[in-house]
Coordinates of C-alpha atoms and ligand atoms in Angstrom, one line a residue:
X823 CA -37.4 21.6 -33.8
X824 CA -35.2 19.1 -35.9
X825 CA -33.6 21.0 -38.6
X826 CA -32.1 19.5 -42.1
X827 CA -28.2 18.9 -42.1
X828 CA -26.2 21.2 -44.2
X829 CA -22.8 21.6 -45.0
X830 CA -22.1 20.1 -42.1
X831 CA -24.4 22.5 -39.8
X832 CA -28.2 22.4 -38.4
X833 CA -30.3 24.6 -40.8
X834 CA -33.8 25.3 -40.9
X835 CA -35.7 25.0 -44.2
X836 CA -35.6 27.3 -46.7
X837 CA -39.0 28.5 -46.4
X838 CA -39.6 27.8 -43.0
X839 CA -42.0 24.9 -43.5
X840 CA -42.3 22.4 -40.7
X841 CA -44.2 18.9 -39.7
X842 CA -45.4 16.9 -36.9
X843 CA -44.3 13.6 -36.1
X844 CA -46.5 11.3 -33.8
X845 CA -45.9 8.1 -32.0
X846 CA -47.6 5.1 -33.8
X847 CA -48.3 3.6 -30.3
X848 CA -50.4 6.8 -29.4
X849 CA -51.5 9.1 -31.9
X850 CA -52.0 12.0 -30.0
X851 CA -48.4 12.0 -28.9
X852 CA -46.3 14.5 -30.7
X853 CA -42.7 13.0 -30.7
X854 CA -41.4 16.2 -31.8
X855 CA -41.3 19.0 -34.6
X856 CA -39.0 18.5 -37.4
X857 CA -37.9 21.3 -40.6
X858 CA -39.8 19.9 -43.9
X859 CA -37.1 20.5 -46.7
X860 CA -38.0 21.8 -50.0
X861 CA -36.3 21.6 -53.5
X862 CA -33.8 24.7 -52.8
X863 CA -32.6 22.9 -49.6
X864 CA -32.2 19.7 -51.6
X865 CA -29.7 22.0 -54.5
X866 CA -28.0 23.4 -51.6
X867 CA -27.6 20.3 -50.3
X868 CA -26.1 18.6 -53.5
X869 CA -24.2 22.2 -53.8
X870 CA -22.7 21.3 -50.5
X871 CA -21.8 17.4 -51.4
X872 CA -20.4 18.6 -54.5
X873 CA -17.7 20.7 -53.4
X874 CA -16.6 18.6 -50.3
X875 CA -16.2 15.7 -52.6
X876 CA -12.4 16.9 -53.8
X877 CA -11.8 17.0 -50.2
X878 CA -13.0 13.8 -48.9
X879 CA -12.6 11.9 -52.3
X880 CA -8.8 12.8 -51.3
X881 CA -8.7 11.5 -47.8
X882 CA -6.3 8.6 -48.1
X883 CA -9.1 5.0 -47.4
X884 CA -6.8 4.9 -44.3
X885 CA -7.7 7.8 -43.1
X886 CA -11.4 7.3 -44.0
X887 CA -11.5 3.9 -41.9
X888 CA -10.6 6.1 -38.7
X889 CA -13.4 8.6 -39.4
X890 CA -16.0 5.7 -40.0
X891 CA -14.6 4.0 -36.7
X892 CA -14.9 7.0 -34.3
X893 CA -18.4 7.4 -36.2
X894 CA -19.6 4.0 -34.9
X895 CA -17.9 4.5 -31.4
X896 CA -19.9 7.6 -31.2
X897 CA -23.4 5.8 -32.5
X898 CA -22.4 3.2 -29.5
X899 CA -22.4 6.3 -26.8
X900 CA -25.8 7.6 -27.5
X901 CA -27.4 4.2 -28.9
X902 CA -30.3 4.5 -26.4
X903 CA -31.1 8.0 -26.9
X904 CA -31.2 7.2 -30.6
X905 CA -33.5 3.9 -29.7
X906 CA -35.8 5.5 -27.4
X907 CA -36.1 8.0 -30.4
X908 CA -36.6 5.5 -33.0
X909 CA -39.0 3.5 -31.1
X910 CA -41.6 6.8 -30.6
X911 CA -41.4 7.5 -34.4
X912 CA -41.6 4.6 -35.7
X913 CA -43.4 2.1 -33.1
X914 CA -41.0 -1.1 -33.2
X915 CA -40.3 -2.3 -29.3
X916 CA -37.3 -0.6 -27.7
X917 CA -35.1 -4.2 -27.9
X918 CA -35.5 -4.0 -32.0
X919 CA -34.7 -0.8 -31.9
X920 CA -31.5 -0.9 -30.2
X921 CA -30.2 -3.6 -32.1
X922 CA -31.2 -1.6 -34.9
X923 CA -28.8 1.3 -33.7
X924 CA -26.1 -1.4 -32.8
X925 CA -26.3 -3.5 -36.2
X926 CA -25.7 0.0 -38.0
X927 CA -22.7 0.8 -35.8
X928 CA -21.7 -3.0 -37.0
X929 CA -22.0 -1.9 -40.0
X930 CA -19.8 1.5 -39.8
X931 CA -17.5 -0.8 -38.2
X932 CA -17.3 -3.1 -41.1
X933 CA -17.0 -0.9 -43.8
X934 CA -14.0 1.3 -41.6
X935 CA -12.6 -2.3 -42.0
X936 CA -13.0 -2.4 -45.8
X937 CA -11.9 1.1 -46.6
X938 CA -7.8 -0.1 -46.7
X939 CA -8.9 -2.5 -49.0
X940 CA -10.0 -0.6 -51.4
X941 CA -7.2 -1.8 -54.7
X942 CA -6.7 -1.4 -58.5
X943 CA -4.7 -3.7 -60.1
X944 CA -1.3 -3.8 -62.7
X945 CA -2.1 -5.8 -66.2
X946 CA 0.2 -6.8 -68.5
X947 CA -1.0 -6.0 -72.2
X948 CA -0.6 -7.6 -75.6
X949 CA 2.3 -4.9 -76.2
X950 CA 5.2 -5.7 -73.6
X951 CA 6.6 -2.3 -74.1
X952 CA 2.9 -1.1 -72.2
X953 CA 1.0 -1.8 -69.6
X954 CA -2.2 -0.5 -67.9
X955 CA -4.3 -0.5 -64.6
X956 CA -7.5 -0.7 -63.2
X957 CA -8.2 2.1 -60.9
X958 CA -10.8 1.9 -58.5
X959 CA -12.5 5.6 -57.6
X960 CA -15.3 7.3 -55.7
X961 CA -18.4 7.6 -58.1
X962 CA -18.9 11.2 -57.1
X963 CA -22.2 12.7 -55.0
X964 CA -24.5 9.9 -54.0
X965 CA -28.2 10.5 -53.2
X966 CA -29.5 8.0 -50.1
X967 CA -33.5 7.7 -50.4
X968 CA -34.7 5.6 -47.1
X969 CA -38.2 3.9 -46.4
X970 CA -39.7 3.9 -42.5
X971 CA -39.1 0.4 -41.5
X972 CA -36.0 0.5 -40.1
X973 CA -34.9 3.9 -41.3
X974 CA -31.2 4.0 -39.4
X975 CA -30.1 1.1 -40.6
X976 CA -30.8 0.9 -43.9
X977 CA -29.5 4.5 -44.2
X978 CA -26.0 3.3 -42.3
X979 CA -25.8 0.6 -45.1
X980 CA -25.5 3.3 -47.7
X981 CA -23.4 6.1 -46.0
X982 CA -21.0 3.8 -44.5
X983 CA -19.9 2.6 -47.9
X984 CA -20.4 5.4 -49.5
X985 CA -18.1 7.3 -47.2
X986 CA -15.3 4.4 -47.4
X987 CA -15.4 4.3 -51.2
X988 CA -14.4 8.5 -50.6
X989 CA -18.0 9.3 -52.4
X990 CA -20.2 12.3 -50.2
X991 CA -24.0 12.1 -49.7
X992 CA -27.2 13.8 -49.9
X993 CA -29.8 11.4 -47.5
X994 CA -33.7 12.3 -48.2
X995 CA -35.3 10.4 -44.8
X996 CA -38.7 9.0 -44.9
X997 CA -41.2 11.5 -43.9
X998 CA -42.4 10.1 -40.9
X999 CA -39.4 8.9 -40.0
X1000 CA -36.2 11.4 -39.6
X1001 CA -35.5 12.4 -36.2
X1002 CA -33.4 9.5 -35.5
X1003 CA -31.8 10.1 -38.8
X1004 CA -31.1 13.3 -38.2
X1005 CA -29.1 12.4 -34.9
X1006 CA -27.0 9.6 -36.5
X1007 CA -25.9 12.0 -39.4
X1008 CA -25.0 14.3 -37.1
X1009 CA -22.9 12.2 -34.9
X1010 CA -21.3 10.6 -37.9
X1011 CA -20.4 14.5 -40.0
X1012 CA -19.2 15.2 -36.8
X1013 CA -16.7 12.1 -36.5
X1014 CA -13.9 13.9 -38.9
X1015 CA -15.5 14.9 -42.2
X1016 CA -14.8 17.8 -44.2
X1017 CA -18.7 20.0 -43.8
X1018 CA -20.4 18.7 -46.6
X1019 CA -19.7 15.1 -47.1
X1020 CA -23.2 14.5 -45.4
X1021 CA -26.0 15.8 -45.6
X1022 CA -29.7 15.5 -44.6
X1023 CA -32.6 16.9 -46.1
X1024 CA -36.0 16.1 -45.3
X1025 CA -38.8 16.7 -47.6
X1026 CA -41.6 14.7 -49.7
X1027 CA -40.2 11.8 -52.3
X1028 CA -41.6 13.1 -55.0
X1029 CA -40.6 16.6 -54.6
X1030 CA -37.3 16.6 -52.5
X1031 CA -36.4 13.1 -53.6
X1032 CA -37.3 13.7 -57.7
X1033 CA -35.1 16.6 -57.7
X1034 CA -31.8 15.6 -55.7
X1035 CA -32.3 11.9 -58.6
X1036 CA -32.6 14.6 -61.5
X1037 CA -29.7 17.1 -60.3
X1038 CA -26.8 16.7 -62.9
X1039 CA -24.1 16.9 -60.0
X1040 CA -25.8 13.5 -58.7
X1041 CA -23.3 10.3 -59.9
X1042 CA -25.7 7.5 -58.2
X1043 CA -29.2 7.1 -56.6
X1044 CA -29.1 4.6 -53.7
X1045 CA -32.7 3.4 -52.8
X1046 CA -35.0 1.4 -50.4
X1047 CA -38.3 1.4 -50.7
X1048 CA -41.5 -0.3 -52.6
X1049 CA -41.1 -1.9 -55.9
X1050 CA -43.9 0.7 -57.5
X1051 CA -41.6 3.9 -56.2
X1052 CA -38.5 2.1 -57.4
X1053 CA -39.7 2.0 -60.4
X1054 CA -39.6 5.6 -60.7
X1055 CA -36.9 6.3 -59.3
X1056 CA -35.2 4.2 -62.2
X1057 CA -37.1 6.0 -64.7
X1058 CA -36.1 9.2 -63.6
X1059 CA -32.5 8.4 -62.9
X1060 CA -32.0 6.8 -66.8
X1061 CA -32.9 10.1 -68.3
X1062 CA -28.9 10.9 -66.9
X1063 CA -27.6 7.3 -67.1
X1064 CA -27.0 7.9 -63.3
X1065 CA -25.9 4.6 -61.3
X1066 CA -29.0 3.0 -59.1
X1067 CA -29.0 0.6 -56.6
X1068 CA -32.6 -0.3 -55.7
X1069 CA -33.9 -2.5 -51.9
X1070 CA -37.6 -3.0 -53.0
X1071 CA -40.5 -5.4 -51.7
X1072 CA -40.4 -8.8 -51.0
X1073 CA -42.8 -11.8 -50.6
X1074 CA -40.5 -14.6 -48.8
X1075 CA -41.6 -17.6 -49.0
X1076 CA -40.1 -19.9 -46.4
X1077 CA -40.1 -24.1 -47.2
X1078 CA -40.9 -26.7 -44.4
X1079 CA -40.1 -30.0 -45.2
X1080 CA -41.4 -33.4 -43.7
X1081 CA -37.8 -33.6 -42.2
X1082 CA -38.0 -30.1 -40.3
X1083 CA -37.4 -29.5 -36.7
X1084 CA -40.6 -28.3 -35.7
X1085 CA -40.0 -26.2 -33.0
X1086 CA -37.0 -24.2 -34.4
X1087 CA -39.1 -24.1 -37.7
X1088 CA -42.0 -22.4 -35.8
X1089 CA -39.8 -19.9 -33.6
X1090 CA -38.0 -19.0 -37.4
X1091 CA -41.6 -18.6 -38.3
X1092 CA -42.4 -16.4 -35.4
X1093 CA -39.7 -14.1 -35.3
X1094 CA -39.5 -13.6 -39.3
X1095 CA -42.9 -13.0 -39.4
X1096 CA -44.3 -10.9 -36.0
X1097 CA -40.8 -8.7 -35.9
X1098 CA -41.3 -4.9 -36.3
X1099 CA -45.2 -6.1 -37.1
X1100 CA -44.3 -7.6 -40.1
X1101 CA -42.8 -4.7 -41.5
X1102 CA -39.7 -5.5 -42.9
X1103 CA -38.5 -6.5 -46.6
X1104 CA -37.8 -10.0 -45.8
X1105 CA -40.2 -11.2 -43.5
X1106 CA -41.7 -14.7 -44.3
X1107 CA -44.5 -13.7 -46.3
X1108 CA -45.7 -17.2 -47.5
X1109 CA -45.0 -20.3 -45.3
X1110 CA -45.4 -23.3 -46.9
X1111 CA -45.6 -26.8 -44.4
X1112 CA -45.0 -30.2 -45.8
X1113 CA -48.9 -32.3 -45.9
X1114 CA -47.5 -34.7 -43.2
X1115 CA -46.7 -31.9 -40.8
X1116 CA -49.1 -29.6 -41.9
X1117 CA -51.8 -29.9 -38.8
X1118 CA -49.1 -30.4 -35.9
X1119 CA -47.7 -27.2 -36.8
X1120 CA -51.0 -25.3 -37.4
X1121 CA -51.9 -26.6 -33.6
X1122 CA -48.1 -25.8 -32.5
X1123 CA -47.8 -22.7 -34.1
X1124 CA -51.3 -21.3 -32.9
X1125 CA -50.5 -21.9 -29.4
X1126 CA -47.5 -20.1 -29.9
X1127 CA -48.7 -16.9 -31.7
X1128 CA -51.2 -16.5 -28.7
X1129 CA -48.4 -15.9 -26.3
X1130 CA -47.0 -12.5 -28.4
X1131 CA -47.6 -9.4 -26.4
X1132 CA -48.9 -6.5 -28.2
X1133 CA -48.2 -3.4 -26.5
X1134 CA -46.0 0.4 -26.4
X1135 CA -42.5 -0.2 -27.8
X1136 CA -41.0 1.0 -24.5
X1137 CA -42.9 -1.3 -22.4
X1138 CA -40.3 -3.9 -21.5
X1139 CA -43.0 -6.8 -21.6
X1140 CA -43.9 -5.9 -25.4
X1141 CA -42.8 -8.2 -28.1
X1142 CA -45.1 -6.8 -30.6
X1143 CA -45.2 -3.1 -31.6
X1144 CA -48.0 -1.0 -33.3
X1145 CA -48.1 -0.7 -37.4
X1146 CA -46.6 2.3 -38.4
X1147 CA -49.4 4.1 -39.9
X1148 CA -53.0 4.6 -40.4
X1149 CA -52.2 3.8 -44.4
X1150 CA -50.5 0.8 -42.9
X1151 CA -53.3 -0.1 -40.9
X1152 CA -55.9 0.4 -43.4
X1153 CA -53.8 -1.8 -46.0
X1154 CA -53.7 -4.8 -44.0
X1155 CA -57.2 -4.7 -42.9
X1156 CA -57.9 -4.6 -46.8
X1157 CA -56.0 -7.3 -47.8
X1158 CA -57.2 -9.4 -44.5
X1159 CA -60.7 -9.1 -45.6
X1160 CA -60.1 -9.7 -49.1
X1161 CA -58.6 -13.0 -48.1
X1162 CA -61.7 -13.8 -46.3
X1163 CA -63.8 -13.1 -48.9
X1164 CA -62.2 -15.6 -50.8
X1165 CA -62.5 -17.9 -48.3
X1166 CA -59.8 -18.3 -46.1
X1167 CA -60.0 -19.3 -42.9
X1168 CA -58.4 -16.9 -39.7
X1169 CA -57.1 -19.4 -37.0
X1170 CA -55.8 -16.5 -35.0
X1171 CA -56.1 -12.3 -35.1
X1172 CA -56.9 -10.9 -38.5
X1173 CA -58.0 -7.6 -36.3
X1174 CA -57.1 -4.9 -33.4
X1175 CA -56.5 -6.3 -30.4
X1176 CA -59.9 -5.5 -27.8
X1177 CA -57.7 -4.2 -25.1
X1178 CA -59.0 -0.7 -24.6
X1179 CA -55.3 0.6 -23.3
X1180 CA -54.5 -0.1 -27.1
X1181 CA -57.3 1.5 -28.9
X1182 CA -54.8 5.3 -29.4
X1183 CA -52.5 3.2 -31.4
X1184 CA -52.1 1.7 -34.7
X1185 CA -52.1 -1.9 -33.4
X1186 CA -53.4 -5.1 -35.1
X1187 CA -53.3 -8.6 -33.7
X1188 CA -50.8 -11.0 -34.9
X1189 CA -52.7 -12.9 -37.4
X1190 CA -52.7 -17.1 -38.7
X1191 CA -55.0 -17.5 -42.3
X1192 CA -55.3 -21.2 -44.1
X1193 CA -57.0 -21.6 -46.7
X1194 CA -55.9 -18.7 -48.6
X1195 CA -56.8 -18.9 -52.0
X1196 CA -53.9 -18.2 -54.3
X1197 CA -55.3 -15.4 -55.9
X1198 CA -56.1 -12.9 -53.0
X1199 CA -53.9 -9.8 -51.8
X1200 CA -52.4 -11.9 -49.2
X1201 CA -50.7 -13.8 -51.5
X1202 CA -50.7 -11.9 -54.5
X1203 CA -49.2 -8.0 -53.0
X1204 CA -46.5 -7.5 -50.3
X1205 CA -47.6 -7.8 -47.4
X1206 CA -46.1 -5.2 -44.6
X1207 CA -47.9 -6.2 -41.8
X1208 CA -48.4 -9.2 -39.4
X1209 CA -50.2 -11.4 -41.1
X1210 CA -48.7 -15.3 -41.9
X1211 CA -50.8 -17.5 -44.5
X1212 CA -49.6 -21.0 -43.9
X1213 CA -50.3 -23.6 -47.4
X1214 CA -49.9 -27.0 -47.7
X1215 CA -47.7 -28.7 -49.9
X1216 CA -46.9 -32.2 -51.3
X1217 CA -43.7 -33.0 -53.2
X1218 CA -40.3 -30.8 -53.4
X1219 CA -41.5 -29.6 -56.9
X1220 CA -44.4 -28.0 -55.9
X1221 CA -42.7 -26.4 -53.3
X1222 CA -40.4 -24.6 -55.1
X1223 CA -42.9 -23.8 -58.1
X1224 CA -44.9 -22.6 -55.6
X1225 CA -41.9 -20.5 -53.8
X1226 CA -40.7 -19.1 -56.6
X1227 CA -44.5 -18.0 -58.1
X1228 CA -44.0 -14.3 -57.5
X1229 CA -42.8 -11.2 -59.3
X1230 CA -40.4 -11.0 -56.1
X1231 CA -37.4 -12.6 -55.2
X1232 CA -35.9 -10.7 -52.1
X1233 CA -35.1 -14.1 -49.8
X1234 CA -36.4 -16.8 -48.7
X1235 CA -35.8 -20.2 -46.4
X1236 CA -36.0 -23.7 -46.4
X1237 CA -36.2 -25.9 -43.0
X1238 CA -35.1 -29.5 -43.6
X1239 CA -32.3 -31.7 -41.8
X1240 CA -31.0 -33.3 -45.5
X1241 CA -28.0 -30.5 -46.2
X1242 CA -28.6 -32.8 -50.6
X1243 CA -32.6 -31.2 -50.2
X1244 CA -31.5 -27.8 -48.7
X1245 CA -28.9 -27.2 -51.5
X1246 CA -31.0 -28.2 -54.1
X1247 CA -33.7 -25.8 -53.1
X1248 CA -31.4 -23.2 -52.7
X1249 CA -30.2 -23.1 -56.6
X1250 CA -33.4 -23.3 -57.3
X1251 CA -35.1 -20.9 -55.8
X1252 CA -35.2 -17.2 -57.3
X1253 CA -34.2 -15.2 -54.5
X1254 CA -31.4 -13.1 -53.3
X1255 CA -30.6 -14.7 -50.1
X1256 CA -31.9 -18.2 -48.9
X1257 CA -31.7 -19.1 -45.5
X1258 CA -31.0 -22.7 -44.7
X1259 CA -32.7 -23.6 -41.1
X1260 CA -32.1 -19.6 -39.9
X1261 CA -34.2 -16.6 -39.4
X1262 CA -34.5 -14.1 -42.2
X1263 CA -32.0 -11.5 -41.0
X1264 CA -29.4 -9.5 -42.5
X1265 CA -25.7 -10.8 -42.4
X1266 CA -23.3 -7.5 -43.0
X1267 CA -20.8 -9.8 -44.2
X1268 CA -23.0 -11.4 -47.1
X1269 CA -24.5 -9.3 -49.8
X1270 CA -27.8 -8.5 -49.6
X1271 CA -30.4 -7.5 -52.3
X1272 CA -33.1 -9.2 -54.4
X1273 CA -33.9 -10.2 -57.6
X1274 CA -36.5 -10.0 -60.0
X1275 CA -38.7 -6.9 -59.0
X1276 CA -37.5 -7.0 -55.5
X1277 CA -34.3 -4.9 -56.8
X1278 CA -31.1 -4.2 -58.6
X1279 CA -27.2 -4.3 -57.0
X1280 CA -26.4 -5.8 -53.6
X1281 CA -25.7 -3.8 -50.1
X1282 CA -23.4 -5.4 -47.5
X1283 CA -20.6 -7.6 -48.3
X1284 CA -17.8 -6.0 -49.9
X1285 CA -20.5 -6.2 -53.2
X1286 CA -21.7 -3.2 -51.1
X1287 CA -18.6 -1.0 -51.4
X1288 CA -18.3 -2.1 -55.0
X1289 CA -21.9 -0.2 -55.8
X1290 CA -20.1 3.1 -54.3
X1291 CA -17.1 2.8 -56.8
X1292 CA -16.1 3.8 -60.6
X1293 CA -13.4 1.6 -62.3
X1294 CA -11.3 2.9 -64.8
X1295 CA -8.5 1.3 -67.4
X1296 CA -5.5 3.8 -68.0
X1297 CA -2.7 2.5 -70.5
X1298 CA 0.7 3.5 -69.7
X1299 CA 3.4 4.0 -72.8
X1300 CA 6.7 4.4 -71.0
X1301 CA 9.0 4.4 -73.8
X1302 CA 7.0 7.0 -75.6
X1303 CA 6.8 4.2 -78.6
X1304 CA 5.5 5.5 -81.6
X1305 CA 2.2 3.8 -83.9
X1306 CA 4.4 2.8 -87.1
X1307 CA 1.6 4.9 -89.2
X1308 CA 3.0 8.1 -87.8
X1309 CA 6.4 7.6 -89.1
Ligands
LIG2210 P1 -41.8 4.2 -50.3 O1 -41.4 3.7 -51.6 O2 -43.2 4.8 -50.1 O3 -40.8 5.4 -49.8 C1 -39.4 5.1 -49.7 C2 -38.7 6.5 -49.8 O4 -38.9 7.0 -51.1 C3 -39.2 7.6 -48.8 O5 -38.1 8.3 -48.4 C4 -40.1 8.4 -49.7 O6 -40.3 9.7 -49.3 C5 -39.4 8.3 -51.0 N1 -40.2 8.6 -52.2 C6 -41.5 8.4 -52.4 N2 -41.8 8.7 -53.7 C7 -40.7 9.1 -54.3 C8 -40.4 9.6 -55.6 N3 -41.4 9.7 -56.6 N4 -39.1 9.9 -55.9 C9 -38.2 9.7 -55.0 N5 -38.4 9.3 -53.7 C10 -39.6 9.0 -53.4 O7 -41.5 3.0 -49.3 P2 -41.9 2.9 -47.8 O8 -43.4 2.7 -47.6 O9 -41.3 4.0 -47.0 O10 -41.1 1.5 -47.3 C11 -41.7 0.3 -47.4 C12 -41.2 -0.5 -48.6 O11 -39.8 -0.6 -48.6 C13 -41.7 -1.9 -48.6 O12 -42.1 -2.3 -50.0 C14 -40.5 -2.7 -48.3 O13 -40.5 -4.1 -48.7 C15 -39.4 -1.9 -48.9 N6 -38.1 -2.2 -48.3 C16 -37.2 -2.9 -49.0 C17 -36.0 -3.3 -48.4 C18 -34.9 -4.1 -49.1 O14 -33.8 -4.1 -48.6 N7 -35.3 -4.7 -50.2 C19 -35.7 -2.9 -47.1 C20 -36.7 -2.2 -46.4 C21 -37.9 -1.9 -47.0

C-alpha cells in the first residue's frame, strides 16, 4: 500500500480509505494499492508545511542548492524503478518515461543552480540621507496541484523552485496517477530537509485539492491541469488574494510553409503529435500545410503514421502507448465522430487498433483527418489524444489568423527556411512559446506557460523561481533624521 507523505514520514490516511490503481495497457492489472487522503490529512499536511517553513525558509540558498543537488542524484539512482512505475500507471512507453524521470532530475539540477542567485538589491532614494532595498523572500506554504500526463515532471517543476526560493509544499497528485509521485517526494524529503518541507497527500481535487487552495496558512496555489478546473481553482484562491500560477490546455497550431523541409516538418509533426498518445499540453493540435505542399505531405506523412507501433509501454518495440483512461478514451472517440459527421475525411486510424493482444487496454490508433470543418470538436476543444487534423492554407495572413483562432495560446511552431518569415510569425502569433523548425518540447532554461486561457505565470527559466518569491521595499533612516513637522 502507498501511503500519503507527512511531516516527512509515510502515513496512512486518516480514515483508512484506500484505491486501486490499474495499468492503462491492461485493465485488469492492479499496479498497486495506494492511501486515498481526505481533508484532515490535507490540514495536517499544511499543519506540517507550516511549521517547517521557519526552518527551511532559513536554510541559507547555498545550502538549499546542496539539498536540491543530492535530490536529483538520488532521482538519477532509482530512475528506472520510478519509470517502470510510471509507465504501468500512466501507460506512456518506458523510453518517455525515463526521460521523463531524467528531465525532472534536470530540472532539480537547474534550480540547485539558481538557488545562490537568489539577490535583492541597494537603491538610492530621492533623500541622500536614506536609502532602501528590495528584498527577495520565500512566499510562505505553496500548494502543488498535478494533472496525469506526465505527473513527475510537472510536479519537479514546482517543488524544485519552490524549495530553492526556501518556500515548503503541500503536493495533491492526480488520482490515478501517485505512485511515482509518491517515490520522488520521498527521495527528495529525504535528500536533507527539515520533516515537513514536503509533503504528499493524495485525495480527490475537489475535496483534498479545494481545501489545501482555501486553507488560510496557504501563500500560493501552483496548478496544472484543464482550463475549465483552472478556472476554479482561481475562483477559489481570490476569495484569499492567494498567489496562482495556472499550466492549462492548449491547441498548438504548428505553420508549414511552402519553403519547409518536408521531412523534418513531418518527423516534428510525428513526434509532437503521437508522443504520450497525444496527451500532452503542447502537442501540435492543428497542423496547417501551405496549398503547394499540401498533397506531398498528406501522401508523406500517411506513410509515415502507418509505421508507429502501438503496443504495452514496456515493450521495447512500442512507440505508441495506450490512452490513459476510459474517460480519455471515450472523449476522443466523441470528438472523432463528431468530426466525421461534419464531414471530414479519416486518411488513417480514427479507431482501436484490431489487434486482439490490444483489446485489455485503452488503445486508439494514431489517427490523420482532412477536411475537418472548422467548427467540430476537433478543432474547436482540446484535444488529448492522437488525433492530427491537417488544413490547408494559402497566404501568411491566413495562416496566422487561422493559428491564432483559439481561446488558447499554450505554443505553437512554424517550419520555414526564411529566419524574416519565421520572426514575423513568431510576434505574431499569440502563444507562449513558438518553436521555430523544432519539436514542441520543454526547454528548462526558457520560461514556459501560456497565454490567453491556456494559463497565467511562467514555469522554468529563472521566471520559474520568480513565481515562488515575495519582494519587499524596506527604507533605511541611518541618521535617525527627523520629518520637519515633528519639530
Ligand atoms: P484536471 O484539471 O482534471 O486535474 C488536474 C488536477 O486538478 C488533478 O490533481 C485533479 O485531482 C485536480 N482537481 C480537479 N478538480 C479540482 C478542484 N475543483 N479543485 C482543485 N483541484 C482539482 O486535469 P487532467 O485531466 O489531470 O490533466 C489534463 C489537462 O492538463 C489538459 O487540459 C492539459 O492540457 C493540461 N496540462 C497543461 C499543462 C501546461 O503546462 N499548460 C501541462 C500538462 C497538462
Amino acid at each position: 500500500m502507498s501511503k500519503l507523505l507527512i511531516d516527512g514520514k509515510r502515513v496512512p490516511s486518516n480514515d483508512g480509505k484506500s484505491s486501486k490503481i490499474y495499468n492503462p495497457a491492461n485493465t485488469s492489472e492492479v499496479v498497486a494499492e495506494v492511501c486515498v487522503g481526505s481533508i484532515e490529512d490535507a490540514r495536517r499536511a499544511v499543519d506540517s508545511a507550516y511549521a517547517a517553513l521557519s526552518k527551511w525558509s532559513e536554510v541559507t540558498p547555498r545550502a538549499r542548492s546542496l539539498v536540491l543537488y543530492k535530490a536529483s542524484e538520488l532521482l538519477g539512482n532509482s530512475e528506472a524503478e520510478i519509470a517502470n512505475t510510471l509507465t504501468r500507471e500512466q501507460g506512456k512507453p518506458y523510453p518517455e518515461s525515463l526521460n521523463e524521470v531524467r528531465l525532472s532530475a534536470s530540472v532539480l539540477r537547474y534550480y540547485a543552480g539558481l538557488a545562490p542567485t537568489i539577490s535583492g538589491r541597494r537603491v538610492e532614494l530621492t533623500d541622500p540621507t536614506e536609502f532602501g532595498y528590495v528584498l527577495k523572500q520565500p512566499v510562505g506554504v505553496t500548494v502543488a496541484i498535478t494533472p496525469w500526463n506526465s505527473p513527475v515532471v510537472l510536479m519537479v517543476v514546482k517543488i524544485a523552485p519552490a524549495l530553492a526560493g526556501g518556500n515548503t509544499m503541500v503536493v495533491k497528485p492526480a488520482s490515478s496517477t501517485p505512485l511515482a509521485d509518491l517515490m520522488v517526494c520521498d527521495l527528495i524529503s529525504n535528500a536533507g530537509l527539515p520533516p515537513g518541507s514536503l509533503n504528499v497527500v493524495t485525495g480527490q481535487g475537489g475535496v483534498v485539492g479545494e481545501d489545501l487552495i482555501s486553507n488560510p496558512k496557504v501563500s500560493k496555489v501552483a496548478f496544472t491541469g484543464e482550463t475549465e478546473t483552472g478556472k476554479r481553482v482561481m475562483s477559489i484562491a481570490s476569495r484569499g488574494v492567494k498567489r496562482v500560477s495556472l499550466e492549462l490546455g492548449g491547441s498548438d497550431p504548428m505553420i508549414v510553409f511552402e519553403d519547409a523541409d518536408m521531412e523534418r516538418a513531418i518527423d516534428g509533426a510525428l513526434v509532437s503529435r503521437f508522443r504520450n498518445c497525444g496527451q500532452v499540453c503542447m502537442s501540435v493540435k492543428r497542423l496547417y500545410v501551405h496549398e503547394d505542399r499540401f498533397e506531398s505531405f498528406i501522401q508523406r506523412i500517411s506513410e509515415r503514421i502507418r509505421k508507429i507501433k502501438v503496443g504495452n509501454g514496456l515493450e521495447s518495440s512500442t512507440r505508441m502507448g495506450p490512452l490513459h483512461s476510459k474517460v480519455q478514451k471515450e472523449k476522443i472517440e466523441e470528438q472523432v465522430s463528431d468530426a466525421i459527421d461534419k464531414g471530414a475525411r479519416i486518411l488513417y486510424g480514427g479507431k482501436e487498433p484490431g489487434d486482439f493482444g490490444l483489446a485489455s487496454g485503452y488503445y486508439f490508433l494514431p489517427t490523420l483527418a482532412t477536411n475537418v470543418d472548422v467548427a467540430s470538436k476537433l478543432v474547436k476543444e482540446e484535444v488529448f489524444g492522437p488525433v492530427l487534423p491537417i488544413f490547408k492554407f494559402s497566404t501568411f495572413d491566413e495562416a496566422i489568423s487561422l493559428a491564432n483562432d483559439t481561446q488558447f495560446g499554450l505554443g505553437a511552431s512554424v517550419w520555414t527556411r526564411d529566419l524574416d518569415k519565421a520572426t514575423k510569425a513568431a510576434n505574431r502569433i499569440f502563444a507562449g512559446t513558438i518553436w521555430v523548425n523544432s519539436f514542441h518540447e520543454p526547454q528548462i532554461d526558457l520560461p514556459f506557460g501560456g497565454l490567453k486561457e491556456s494559463g497565467l505565470g511562467k514555469e522554468m527559466g529563472f521566471e520559474g523561481l520568480e513565481n515562488y518569491l515575495e519582494t519587499k521595499a524596506v527604507v533605511v533612516n541611518p541618521l535617525g533624521k527627523k520629518r520637519p513637522w515633528l519639530d
